[in-house]
CSV table of C-alpha atoms in Angstrom, one decimal:
chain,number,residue,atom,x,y,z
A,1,UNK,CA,-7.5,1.0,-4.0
A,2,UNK,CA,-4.9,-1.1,-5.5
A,3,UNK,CA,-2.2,1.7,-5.2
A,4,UNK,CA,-2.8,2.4,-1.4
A,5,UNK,CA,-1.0,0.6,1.5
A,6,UNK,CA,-2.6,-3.0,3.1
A,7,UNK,CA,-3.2,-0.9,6.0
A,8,UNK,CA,-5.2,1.1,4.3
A,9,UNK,CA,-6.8,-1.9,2.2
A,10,UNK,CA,-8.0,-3.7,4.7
A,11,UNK,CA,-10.1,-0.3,6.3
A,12,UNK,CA,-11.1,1.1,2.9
A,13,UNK,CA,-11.4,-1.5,-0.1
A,14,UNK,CA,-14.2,-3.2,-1.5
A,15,UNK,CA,-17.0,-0.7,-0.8
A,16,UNK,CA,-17.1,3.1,-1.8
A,17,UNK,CA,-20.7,4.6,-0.6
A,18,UNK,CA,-21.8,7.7,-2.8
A,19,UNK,CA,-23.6,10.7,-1.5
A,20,UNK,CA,-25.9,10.0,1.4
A,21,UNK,CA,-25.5,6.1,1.3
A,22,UNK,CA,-24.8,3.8,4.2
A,23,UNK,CA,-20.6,4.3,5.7
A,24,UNK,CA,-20.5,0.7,6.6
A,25,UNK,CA,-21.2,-1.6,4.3
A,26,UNK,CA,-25.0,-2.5,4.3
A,27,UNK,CA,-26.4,-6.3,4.9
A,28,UNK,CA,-28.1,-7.0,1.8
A,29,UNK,CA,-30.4,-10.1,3.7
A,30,UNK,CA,-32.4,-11.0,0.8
A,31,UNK,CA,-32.9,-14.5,-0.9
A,32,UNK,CA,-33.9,-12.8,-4.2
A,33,UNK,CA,-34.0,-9.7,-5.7
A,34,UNK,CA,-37.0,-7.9,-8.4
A,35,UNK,CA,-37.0,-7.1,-12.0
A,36,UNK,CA,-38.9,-5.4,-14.2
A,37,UNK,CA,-38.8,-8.0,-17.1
A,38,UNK,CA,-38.2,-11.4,-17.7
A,39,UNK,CA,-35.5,-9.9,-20.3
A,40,UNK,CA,-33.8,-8.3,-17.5
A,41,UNK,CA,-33.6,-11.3,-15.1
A,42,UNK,CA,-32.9,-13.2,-18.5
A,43,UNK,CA,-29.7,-11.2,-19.1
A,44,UNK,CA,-28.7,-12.5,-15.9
A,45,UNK,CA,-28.8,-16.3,-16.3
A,46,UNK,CA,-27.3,-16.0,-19.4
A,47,UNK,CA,-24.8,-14.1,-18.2
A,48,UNK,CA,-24.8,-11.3,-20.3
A,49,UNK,CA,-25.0,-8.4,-17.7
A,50,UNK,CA,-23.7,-8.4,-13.7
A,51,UNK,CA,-26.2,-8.3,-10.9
A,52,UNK,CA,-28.0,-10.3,-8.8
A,53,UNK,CA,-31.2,-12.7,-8.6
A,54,UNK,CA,-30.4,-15.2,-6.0
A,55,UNK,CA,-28.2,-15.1,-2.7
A,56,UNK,CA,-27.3,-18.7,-3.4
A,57,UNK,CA,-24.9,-17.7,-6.3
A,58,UNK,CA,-23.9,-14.1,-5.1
A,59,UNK,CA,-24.9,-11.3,-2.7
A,60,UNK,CA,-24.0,-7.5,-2.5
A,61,UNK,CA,-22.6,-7.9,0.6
A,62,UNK,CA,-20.5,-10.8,-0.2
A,63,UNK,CA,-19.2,-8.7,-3.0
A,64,UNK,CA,-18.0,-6.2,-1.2
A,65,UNK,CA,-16.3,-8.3,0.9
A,66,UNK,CA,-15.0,-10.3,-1.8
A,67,UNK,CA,-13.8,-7.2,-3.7
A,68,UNK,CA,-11.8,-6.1,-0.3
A,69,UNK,CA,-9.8,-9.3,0.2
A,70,UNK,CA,-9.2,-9.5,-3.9
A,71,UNK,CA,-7.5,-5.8,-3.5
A,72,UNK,CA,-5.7,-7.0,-0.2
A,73,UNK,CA,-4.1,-10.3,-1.8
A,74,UNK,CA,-3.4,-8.4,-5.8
A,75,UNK,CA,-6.4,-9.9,-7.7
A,76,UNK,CA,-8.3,-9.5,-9.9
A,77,UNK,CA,-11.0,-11.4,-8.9
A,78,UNK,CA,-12.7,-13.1,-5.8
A,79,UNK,CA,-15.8,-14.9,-4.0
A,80,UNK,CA,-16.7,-15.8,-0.7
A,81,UNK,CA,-17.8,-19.0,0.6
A,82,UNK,CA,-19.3,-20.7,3.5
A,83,UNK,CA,-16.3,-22.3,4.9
A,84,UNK,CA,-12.3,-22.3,4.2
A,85,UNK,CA,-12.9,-26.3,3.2
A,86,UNK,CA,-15.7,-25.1,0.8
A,87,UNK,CA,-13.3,-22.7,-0.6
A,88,UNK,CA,-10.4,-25.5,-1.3
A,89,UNK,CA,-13.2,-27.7,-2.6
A,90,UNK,CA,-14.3,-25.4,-5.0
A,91,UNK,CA,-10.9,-24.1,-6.3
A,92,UNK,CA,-9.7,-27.9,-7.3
A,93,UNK,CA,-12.9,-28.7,-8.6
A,94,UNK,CA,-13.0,-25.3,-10.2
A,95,UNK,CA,-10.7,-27.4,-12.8
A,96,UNK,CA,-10.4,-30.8,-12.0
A,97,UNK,CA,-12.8,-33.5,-12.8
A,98,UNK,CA,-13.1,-37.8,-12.6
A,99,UNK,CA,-9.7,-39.3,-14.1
A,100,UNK,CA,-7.9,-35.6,-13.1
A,101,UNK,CA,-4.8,-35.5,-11.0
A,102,UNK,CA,-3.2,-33.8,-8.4
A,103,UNK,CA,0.2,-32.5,-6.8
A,104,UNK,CA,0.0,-31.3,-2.9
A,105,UNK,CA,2.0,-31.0,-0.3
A,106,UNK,CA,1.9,-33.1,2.4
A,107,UNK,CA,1.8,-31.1,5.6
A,108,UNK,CA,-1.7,-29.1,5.3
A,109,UNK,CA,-4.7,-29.1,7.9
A,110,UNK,CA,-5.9,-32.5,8.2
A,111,UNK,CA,-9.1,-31.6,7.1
A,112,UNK,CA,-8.1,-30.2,4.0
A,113,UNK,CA,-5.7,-33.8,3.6
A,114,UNK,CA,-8.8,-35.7,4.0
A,115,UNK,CA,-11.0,-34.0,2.0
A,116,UNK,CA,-7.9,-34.7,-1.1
A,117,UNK,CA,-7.3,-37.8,0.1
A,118,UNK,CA,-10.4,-39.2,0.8
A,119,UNK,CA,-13.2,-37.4,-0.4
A,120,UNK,CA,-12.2,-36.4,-4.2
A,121,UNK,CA,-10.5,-39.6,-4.4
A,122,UNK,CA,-14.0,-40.9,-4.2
A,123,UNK,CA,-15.2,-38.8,-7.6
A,124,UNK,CA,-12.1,-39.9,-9.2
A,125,UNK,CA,-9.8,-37.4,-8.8
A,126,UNK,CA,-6.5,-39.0,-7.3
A,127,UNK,CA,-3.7,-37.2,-5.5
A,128,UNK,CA,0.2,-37.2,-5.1
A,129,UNK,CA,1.3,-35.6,-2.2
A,130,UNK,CA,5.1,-34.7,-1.6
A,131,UNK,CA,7.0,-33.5,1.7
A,132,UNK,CA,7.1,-29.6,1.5
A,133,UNK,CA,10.8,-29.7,1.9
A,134,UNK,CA,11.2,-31.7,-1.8
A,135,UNK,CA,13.8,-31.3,-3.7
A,136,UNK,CA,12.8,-30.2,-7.3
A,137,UNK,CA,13.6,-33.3,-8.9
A,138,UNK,CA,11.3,-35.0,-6.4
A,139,UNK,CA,8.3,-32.1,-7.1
A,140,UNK,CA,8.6,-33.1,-11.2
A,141,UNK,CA,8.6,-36.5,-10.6
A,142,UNK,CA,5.6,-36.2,-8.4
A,143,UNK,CA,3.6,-35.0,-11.7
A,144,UNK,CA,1.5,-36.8,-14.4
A,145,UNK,CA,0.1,-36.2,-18.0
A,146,UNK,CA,-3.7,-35.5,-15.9
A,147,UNK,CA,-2.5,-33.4,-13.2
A,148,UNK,CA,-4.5,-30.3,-13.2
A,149,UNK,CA,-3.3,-28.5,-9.7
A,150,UNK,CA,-0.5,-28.1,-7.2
A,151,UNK,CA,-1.9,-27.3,-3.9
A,152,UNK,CA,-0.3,-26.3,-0.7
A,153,UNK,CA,-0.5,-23.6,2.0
A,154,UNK,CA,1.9,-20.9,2.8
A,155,UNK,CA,2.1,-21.6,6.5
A,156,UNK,CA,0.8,-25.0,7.2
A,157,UNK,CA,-1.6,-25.5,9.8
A,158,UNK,CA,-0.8,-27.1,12.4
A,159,UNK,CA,3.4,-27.8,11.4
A,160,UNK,CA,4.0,-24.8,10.6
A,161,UNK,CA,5.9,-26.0,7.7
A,162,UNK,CA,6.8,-22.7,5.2
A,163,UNK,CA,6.1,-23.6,1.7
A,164,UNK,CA,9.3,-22.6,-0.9
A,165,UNK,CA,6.1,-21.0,-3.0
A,166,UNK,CA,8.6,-20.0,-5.7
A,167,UNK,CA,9.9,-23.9,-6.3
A,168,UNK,CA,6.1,-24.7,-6.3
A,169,UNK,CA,5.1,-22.6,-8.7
A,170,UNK,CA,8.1,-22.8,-10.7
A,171,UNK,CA,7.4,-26.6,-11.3
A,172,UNK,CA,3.2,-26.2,-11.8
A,173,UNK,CA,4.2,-23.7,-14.3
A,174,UNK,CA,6.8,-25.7,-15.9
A,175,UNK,CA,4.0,-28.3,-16.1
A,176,UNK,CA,1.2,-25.9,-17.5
A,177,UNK,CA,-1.3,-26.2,-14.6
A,178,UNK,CA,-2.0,-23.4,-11.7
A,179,UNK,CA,-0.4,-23.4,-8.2
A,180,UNK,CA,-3.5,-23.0,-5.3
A,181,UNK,CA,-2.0,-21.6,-2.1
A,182,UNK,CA,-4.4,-21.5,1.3
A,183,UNK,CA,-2.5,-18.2,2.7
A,184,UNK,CA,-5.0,-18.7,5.6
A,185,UNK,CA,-2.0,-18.4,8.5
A,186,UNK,CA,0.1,-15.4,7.0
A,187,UNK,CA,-3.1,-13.2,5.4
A,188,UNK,CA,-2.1,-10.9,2.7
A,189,UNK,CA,-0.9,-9.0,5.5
A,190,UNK,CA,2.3,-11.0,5.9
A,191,UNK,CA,2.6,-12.7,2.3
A,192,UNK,CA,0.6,-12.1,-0.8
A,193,UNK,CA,1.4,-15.5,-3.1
A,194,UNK,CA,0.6,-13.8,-5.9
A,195,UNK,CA,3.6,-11.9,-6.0
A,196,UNK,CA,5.8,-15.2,-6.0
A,197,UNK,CA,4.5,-16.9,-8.6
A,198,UNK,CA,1.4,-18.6,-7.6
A,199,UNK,CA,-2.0,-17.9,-9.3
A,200,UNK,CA,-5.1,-18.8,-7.3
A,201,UNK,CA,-5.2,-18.1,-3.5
A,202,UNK,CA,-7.9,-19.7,-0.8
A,203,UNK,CA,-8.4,-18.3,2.8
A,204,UNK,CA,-10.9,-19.8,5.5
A,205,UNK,CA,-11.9,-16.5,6.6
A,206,UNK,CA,-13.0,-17.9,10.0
A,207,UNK,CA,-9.4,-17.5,11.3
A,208,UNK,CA,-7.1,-14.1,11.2
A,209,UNK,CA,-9.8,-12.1,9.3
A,210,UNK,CA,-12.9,-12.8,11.0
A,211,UNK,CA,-10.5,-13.2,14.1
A,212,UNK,CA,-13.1,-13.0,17.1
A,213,UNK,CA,-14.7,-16.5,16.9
A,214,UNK,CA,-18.1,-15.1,15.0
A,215,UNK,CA,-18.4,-16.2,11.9
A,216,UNK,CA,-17.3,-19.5,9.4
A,217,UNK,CA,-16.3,-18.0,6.3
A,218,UNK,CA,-13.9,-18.7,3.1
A,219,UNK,CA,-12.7,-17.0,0.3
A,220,UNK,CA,-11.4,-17.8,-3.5
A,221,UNK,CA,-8.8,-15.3,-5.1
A,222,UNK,CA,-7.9,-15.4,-8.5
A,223,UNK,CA,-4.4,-13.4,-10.2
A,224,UNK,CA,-6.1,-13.2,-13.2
A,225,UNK,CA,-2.7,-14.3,-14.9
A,226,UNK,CA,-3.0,-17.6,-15.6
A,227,UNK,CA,-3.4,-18.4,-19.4
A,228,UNK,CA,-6.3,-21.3,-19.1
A,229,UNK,CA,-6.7,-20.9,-23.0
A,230,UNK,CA,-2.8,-21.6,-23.8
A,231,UNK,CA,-3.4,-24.4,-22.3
A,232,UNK,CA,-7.0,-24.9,-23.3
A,233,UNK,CA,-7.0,-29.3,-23.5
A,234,UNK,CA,-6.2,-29.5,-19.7
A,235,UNK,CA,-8.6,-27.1,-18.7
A,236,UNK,CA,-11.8,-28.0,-21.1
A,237,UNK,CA,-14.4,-26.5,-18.2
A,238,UNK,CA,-13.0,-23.3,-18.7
A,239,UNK,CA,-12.2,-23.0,-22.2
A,240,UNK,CA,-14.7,-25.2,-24.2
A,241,UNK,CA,-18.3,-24.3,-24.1
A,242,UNK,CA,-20.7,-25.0,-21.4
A,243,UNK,CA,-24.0,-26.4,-22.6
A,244,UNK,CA,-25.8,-24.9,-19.1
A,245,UNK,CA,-25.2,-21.6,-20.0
A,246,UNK,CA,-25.6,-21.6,-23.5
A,247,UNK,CA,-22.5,-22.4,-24.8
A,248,UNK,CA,-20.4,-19.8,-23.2
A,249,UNK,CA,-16.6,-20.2,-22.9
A,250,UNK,CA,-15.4,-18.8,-19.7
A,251,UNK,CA,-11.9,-18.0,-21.1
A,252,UNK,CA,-13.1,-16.3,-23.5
A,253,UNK,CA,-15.9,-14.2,-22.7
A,254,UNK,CA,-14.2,-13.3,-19.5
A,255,UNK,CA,-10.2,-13.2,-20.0
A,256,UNK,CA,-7.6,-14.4,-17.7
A,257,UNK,CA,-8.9,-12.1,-15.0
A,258,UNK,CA,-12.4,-13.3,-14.3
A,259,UNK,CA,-13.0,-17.1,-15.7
A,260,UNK,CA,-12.1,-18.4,-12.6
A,261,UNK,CA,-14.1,-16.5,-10.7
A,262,UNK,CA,-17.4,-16.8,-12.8
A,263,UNK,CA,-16.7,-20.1,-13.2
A,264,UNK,CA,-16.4,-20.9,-10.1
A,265,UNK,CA,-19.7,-18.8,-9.3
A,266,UNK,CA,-21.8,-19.8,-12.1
A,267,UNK,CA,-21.7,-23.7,-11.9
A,268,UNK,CA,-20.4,-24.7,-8.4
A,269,UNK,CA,-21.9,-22.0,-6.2
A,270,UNK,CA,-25.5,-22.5,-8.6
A,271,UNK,CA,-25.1,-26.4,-8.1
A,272,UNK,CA,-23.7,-26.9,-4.7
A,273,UNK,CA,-24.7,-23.8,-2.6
A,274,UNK,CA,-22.0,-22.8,-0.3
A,275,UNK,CA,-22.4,-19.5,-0.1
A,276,UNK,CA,-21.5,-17.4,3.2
A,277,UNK,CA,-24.6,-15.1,4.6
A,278,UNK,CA,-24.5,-11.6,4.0
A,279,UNK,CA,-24.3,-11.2,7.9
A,280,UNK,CA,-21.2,-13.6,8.3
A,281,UNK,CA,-19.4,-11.5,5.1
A,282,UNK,CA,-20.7,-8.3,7.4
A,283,UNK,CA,-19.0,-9.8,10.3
A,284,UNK,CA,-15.8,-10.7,8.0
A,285,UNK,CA,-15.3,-7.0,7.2
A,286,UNK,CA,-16.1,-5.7,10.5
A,287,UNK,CA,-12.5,-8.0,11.1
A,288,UNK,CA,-10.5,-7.0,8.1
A,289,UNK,CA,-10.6,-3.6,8.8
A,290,UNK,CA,-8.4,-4.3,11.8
A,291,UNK,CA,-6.4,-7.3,10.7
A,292,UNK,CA,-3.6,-5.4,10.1
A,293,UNK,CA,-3.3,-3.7,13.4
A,294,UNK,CA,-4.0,-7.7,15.0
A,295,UNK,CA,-1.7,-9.4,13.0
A,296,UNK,CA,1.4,-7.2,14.8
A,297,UNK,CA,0.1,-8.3,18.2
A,298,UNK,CA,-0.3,-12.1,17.3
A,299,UNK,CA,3.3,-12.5,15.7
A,300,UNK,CA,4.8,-10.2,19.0
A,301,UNK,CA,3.2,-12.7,21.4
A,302,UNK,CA,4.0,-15.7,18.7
A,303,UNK,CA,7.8,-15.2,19.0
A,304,UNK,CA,7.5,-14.4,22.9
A,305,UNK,CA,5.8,-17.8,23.3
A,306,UNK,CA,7.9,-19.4,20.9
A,307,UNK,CA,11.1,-17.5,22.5
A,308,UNK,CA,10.2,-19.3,26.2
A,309,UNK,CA,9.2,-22.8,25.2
A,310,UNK,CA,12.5,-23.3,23.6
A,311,UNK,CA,14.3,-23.0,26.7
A,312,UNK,CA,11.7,-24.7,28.7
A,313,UNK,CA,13.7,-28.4,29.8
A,314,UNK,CA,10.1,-30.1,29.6
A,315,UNK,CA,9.9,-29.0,25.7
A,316,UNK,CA,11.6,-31.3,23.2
A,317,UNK,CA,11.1,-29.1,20.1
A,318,UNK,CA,9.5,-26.0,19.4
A,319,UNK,CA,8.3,-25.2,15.2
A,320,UNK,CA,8.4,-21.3,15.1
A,321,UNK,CA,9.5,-19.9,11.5
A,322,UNK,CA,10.5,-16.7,13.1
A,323,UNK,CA,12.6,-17.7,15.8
A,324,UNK,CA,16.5,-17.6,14.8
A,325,UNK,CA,17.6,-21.4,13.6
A,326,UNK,CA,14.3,-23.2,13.1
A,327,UNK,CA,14.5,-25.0,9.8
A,328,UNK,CA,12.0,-22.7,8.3
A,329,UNK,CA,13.3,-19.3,9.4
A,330,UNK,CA,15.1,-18.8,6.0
A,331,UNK,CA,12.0,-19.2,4.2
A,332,UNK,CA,10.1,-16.9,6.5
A,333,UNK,CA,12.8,-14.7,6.0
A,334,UNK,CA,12.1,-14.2,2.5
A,335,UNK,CA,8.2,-14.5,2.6
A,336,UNK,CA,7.3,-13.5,5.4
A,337,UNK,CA,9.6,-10.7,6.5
A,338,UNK,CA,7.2,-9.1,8.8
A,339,UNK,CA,6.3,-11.9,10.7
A,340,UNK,CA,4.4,-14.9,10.3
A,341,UNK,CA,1.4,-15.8,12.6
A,342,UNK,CA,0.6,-16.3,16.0
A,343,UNK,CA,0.6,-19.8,16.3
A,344,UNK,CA,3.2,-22.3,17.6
A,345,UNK,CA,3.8,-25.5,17.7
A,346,UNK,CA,5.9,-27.4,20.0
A,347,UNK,CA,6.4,-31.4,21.1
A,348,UNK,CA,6.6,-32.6,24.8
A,349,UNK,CA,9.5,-34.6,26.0
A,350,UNK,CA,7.1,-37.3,27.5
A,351,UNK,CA,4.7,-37.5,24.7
A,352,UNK,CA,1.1,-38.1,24.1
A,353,UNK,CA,0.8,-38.5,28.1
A,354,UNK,CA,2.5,-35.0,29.1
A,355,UNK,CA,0.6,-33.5,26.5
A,356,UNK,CA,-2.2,-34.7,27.8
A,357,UNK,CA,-1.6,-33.3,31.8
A,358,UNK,CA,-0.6,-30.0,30.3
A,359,UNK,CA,-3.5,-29.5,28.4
A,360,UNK,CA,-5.8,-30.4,31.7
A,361,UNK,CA,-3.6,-27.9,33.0
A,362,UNK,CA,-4.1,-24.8,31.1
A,363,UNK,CA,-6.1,-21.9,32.5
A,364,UNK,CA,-5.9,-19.2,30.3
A,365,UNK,CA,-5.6,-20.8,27.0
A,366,UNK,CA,-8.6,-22.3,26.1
A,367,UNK,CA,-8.8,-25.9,24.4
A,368,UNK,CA,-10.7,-25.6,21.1
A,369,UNK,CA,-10.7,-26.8,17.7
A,370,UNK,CA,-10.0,-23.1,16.6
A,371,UNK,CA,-6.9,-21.2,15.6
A,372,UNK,CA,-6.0,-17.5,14.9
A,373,UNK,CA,-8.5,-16.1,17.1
A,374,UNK,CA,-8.3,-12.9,19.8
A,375,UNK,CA,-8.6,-15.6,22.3
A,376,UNK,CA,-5.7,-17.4,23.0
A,377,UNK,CA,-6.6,-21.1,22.5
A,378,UNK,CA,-4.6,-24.4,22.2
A,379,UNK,CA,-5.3,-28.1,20.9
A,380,UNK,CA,-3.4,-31.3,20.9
A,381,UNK,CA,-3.8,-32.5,16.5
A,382,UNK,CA,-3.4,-36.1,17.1
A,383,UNK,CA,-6.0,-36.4,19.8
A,384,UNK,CA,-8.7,-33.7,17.9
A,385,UNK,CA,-8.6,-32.3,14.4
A,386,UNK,CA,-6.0,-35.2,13.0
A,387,UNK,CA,-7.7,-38.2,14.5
A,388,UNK,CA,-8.5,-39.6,11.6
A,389,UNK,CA,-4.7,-40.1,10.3
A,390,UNK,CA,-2.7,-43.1,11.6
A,391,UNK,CA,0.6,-43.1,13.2
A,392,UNK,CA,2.6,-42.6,10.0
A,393,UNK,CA,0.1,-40.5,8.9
A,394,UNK,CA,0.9,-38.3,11.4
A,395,UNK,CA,3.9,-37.8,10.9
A,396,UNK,CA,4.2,-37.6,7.1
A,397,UNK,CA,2.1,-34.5,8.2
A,398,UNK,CA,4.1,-33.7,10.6
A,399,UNK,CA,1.8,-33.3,13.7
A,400,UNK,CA,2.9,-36.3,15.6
A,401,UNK,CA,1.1,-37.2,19.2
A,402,UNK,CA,3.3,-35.2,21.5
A,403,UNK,CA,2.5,-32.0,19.3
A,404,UNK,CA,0.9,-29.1,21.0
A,405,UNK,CA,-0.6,-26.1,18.9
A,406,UNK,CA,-1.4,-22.8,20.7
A,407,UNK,CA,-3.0,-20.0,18.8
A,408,UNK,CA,-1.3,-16.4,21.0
A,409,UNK,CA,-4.3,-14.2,21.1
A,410,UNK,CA,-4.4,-10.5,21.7
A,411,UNK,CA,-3.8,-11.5,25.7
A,412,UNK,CA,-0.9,-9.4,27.4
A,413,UNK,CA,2.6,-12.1,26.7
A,414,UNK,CA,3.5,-12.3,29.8
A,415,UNK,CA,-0.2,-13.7,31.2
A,416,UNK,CA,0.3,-16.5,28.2
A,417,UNK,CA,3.7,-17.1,29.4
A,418,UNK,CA,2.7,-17.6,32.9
A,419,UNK,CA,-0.3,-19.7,31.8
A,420,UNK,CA,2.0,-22.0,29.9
A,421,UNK,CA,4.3,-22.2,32.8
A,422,UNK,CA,2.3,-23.3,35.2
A,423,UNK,CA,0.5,-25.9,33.1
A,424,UNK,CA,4.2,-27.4,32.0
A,425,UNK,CA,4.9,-27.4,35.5
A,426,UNK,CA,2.4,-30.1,36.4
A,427,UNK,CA,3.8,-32.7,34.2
A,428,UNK,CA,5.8,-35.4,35.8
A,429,UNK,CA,10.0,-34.9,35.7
């Protein structure tokens, strides 16, 4: 499908039935699958022929799925997993290990922050993160002799930061390690990284592409361009061999365009089992074959939103790449020159207690920790999902207390409008 339009991607790519077979993708819910031999099933674990003998590692279903949102993003290669954070975990680790290093940005989801910070810390893998608005003396600086992988995300969740993914890459390349990009806000629907430069691309599925609230999902895309072997003593996991499966070299058994991928499939999906169910990835599709019709509606009521909070006198800032003279319309501009996402972001004039009346006061909007769903929904980072940061924290990340995040649903604009209204209307002049 690769030379068809996204809209046509996200309806018709990853699964082809033949004659007399299922038109929607069926739901492979199996945990194993039968052979005739032990040679057959053997050819399998040693990886020398495709198919399938456990749903822990992979799943027809999954694959499909997989396939659909590897054509939609421009790879070459992809798997699903059982959350977005599984599917950031797995790409570093994919190629990082105790002693490695990392660049990231500094304004990603706070989850994703912690789990860097924090967690992988804790196996010995150490992070550097830089503001996403570095110069590129500041982004080379930032590097070391062990880094293995820059990290950031195209639209950063929840301050909507737009990442200069061209600089990025520019300096991981420069560097010889792979740029990781969670395009998880924009969707290959608005940006595909791959085309500027980056070379491995993460998604939690759960948000835009499921987009109803059903199902926890994530997904790993690989370009298939990076050259792991001209650069074979960072990467040893991929280009030495691997005494588990006896002695293969992913590199080279399987190129540029699928090491990643198998990889990534072969030891962390066998050893740490985060696999999504076939009847999430069912789910999944069921959404991508409308994202592209969705994503119009969310950036229409995005900007509408973003367009009446900026002249509210109760709003202090509001972070909207798309609307004329935010610091990151430029950017957007060039990446994301159909439009960016439905959420905004935007900081009350009497801080973390008028956010607080005006989130008691929402009708409409829901309060949940959830974003990019049909529902319009809304959350206050400091107080939820970034609780865990301190003060400075919180603003190196840019989601300081007075920041509100709404997530514009598929609602009518002018029912969101009045919703906000009202609810900004019961804080205290």
């Amino acid at each position: 499908m690769s030379n068809y339009k996204m809209n046509t991607k996200c309806v018709q790519s990853g699964y082809t039935p033949g004659n007399g077979e299922p038109r929607q993708i069926p739901i492979v819910q199996s945990t194993t699958f039968k052979y005739d031999t032990s040679e057959d099933m053997g050819k399998l674990f040693d990886l020398e022929a495709s198919g399938y003998f456990y749903t822990r590692l992979q799943n027809p279903t999954n694959d499909y799925v997989a396939a659909k949102i590897a054509d939609m993003e421009g790879g070459t290669a992809a798997m699903l997993t059982s959350s977005g954070q599984a599917a950031n975990f797995f790409a570093l680790f994919n190629i990082c290990q105790c002693g490695d290093h990392i660049v990231a940005s500094s304004s990603i989801y706070g989850g994703t922050f912690n789990l860097i910070s924090v967690t992988m810390a804790k196996m010995g893998i150490t992070t550097t993160f830089v503001s996403p608005d570095c110069t590129e003396e500041e982004l080379n600086a930032a590097f070391q002799p062990n880094t293995k992988a820059v990290f950031g995300e195209t639209i950063a969740n929840p301050a909507l930061t737009v990442l200069d993914i061209e600089l990025f890459a520019k300096a991981a390349h420069a560097h010889g390690v792979p740029l990781i990009i969670d395009n998880t806000f924009a969707t290959p629907v608005n940006c595909r990284p791959f085309e500027w430069g980056a070379d491995i691309v993460t998604h939690s599925t759960t948000k835009y592409m499921d987009g109803h609230g059903a199902a926890v999902g994530g997904a790993i895309v690989d370009s298939g361009r990076f050259d792991w072997m001209a650069r074979a003593d960072k990467f040893p996991g991929l280009c030495t061999p691997d005494d588990s499966y006896h002695g293969i070299t992913y590199a080279e058994k399987f190129g540029k365009e699928g090491a990643f991928i198998t990889k990534c499939t072969a030891q962390l999906m066998r050893d740490f089992g985060s696999i999504q169910s076939p009847q999430n990835a069912f789910l999944l599709n069921l959404g991508l074959e409308s994202l592209h019709v969705r994503m119009q509606r969310h950036c229409e009521n995005g900007l509408a939103v973003a367009t009446f909070l900026q002249s509210h006198p109760k709003v202090a800032y509001v972070n909207y790449c798309d609307l004329p003279g935010d610091k990151y319309h430029a950017l957007a501009e060039k990446y994301l020159p159909g439009g960016s996402c439905g959420v905004v972001s935007f900081g009350l004039k009497g801080g973390r207690e008028a956010a607080s009346v005006f989130m008691k006061a929402l009708k409409l909007a829901a309060i949940e920790t959830h974003v990019a769903d049909a529902r319009t929904c809304c959350l206050n980072p400091a107080s939820s999902t970034h609780r865990q940061m301190n003060d400075e924290q919180l603003k190196e990340a840019g989601v300081p207390a007075e920041l509100v995040r709404i997530s514009c649903g598929l609602e009518d604009k002018e029912d969101l409008i009045a919703d906000l209204a009202q609810a900004l209307n019961q804080i205290p002049d």
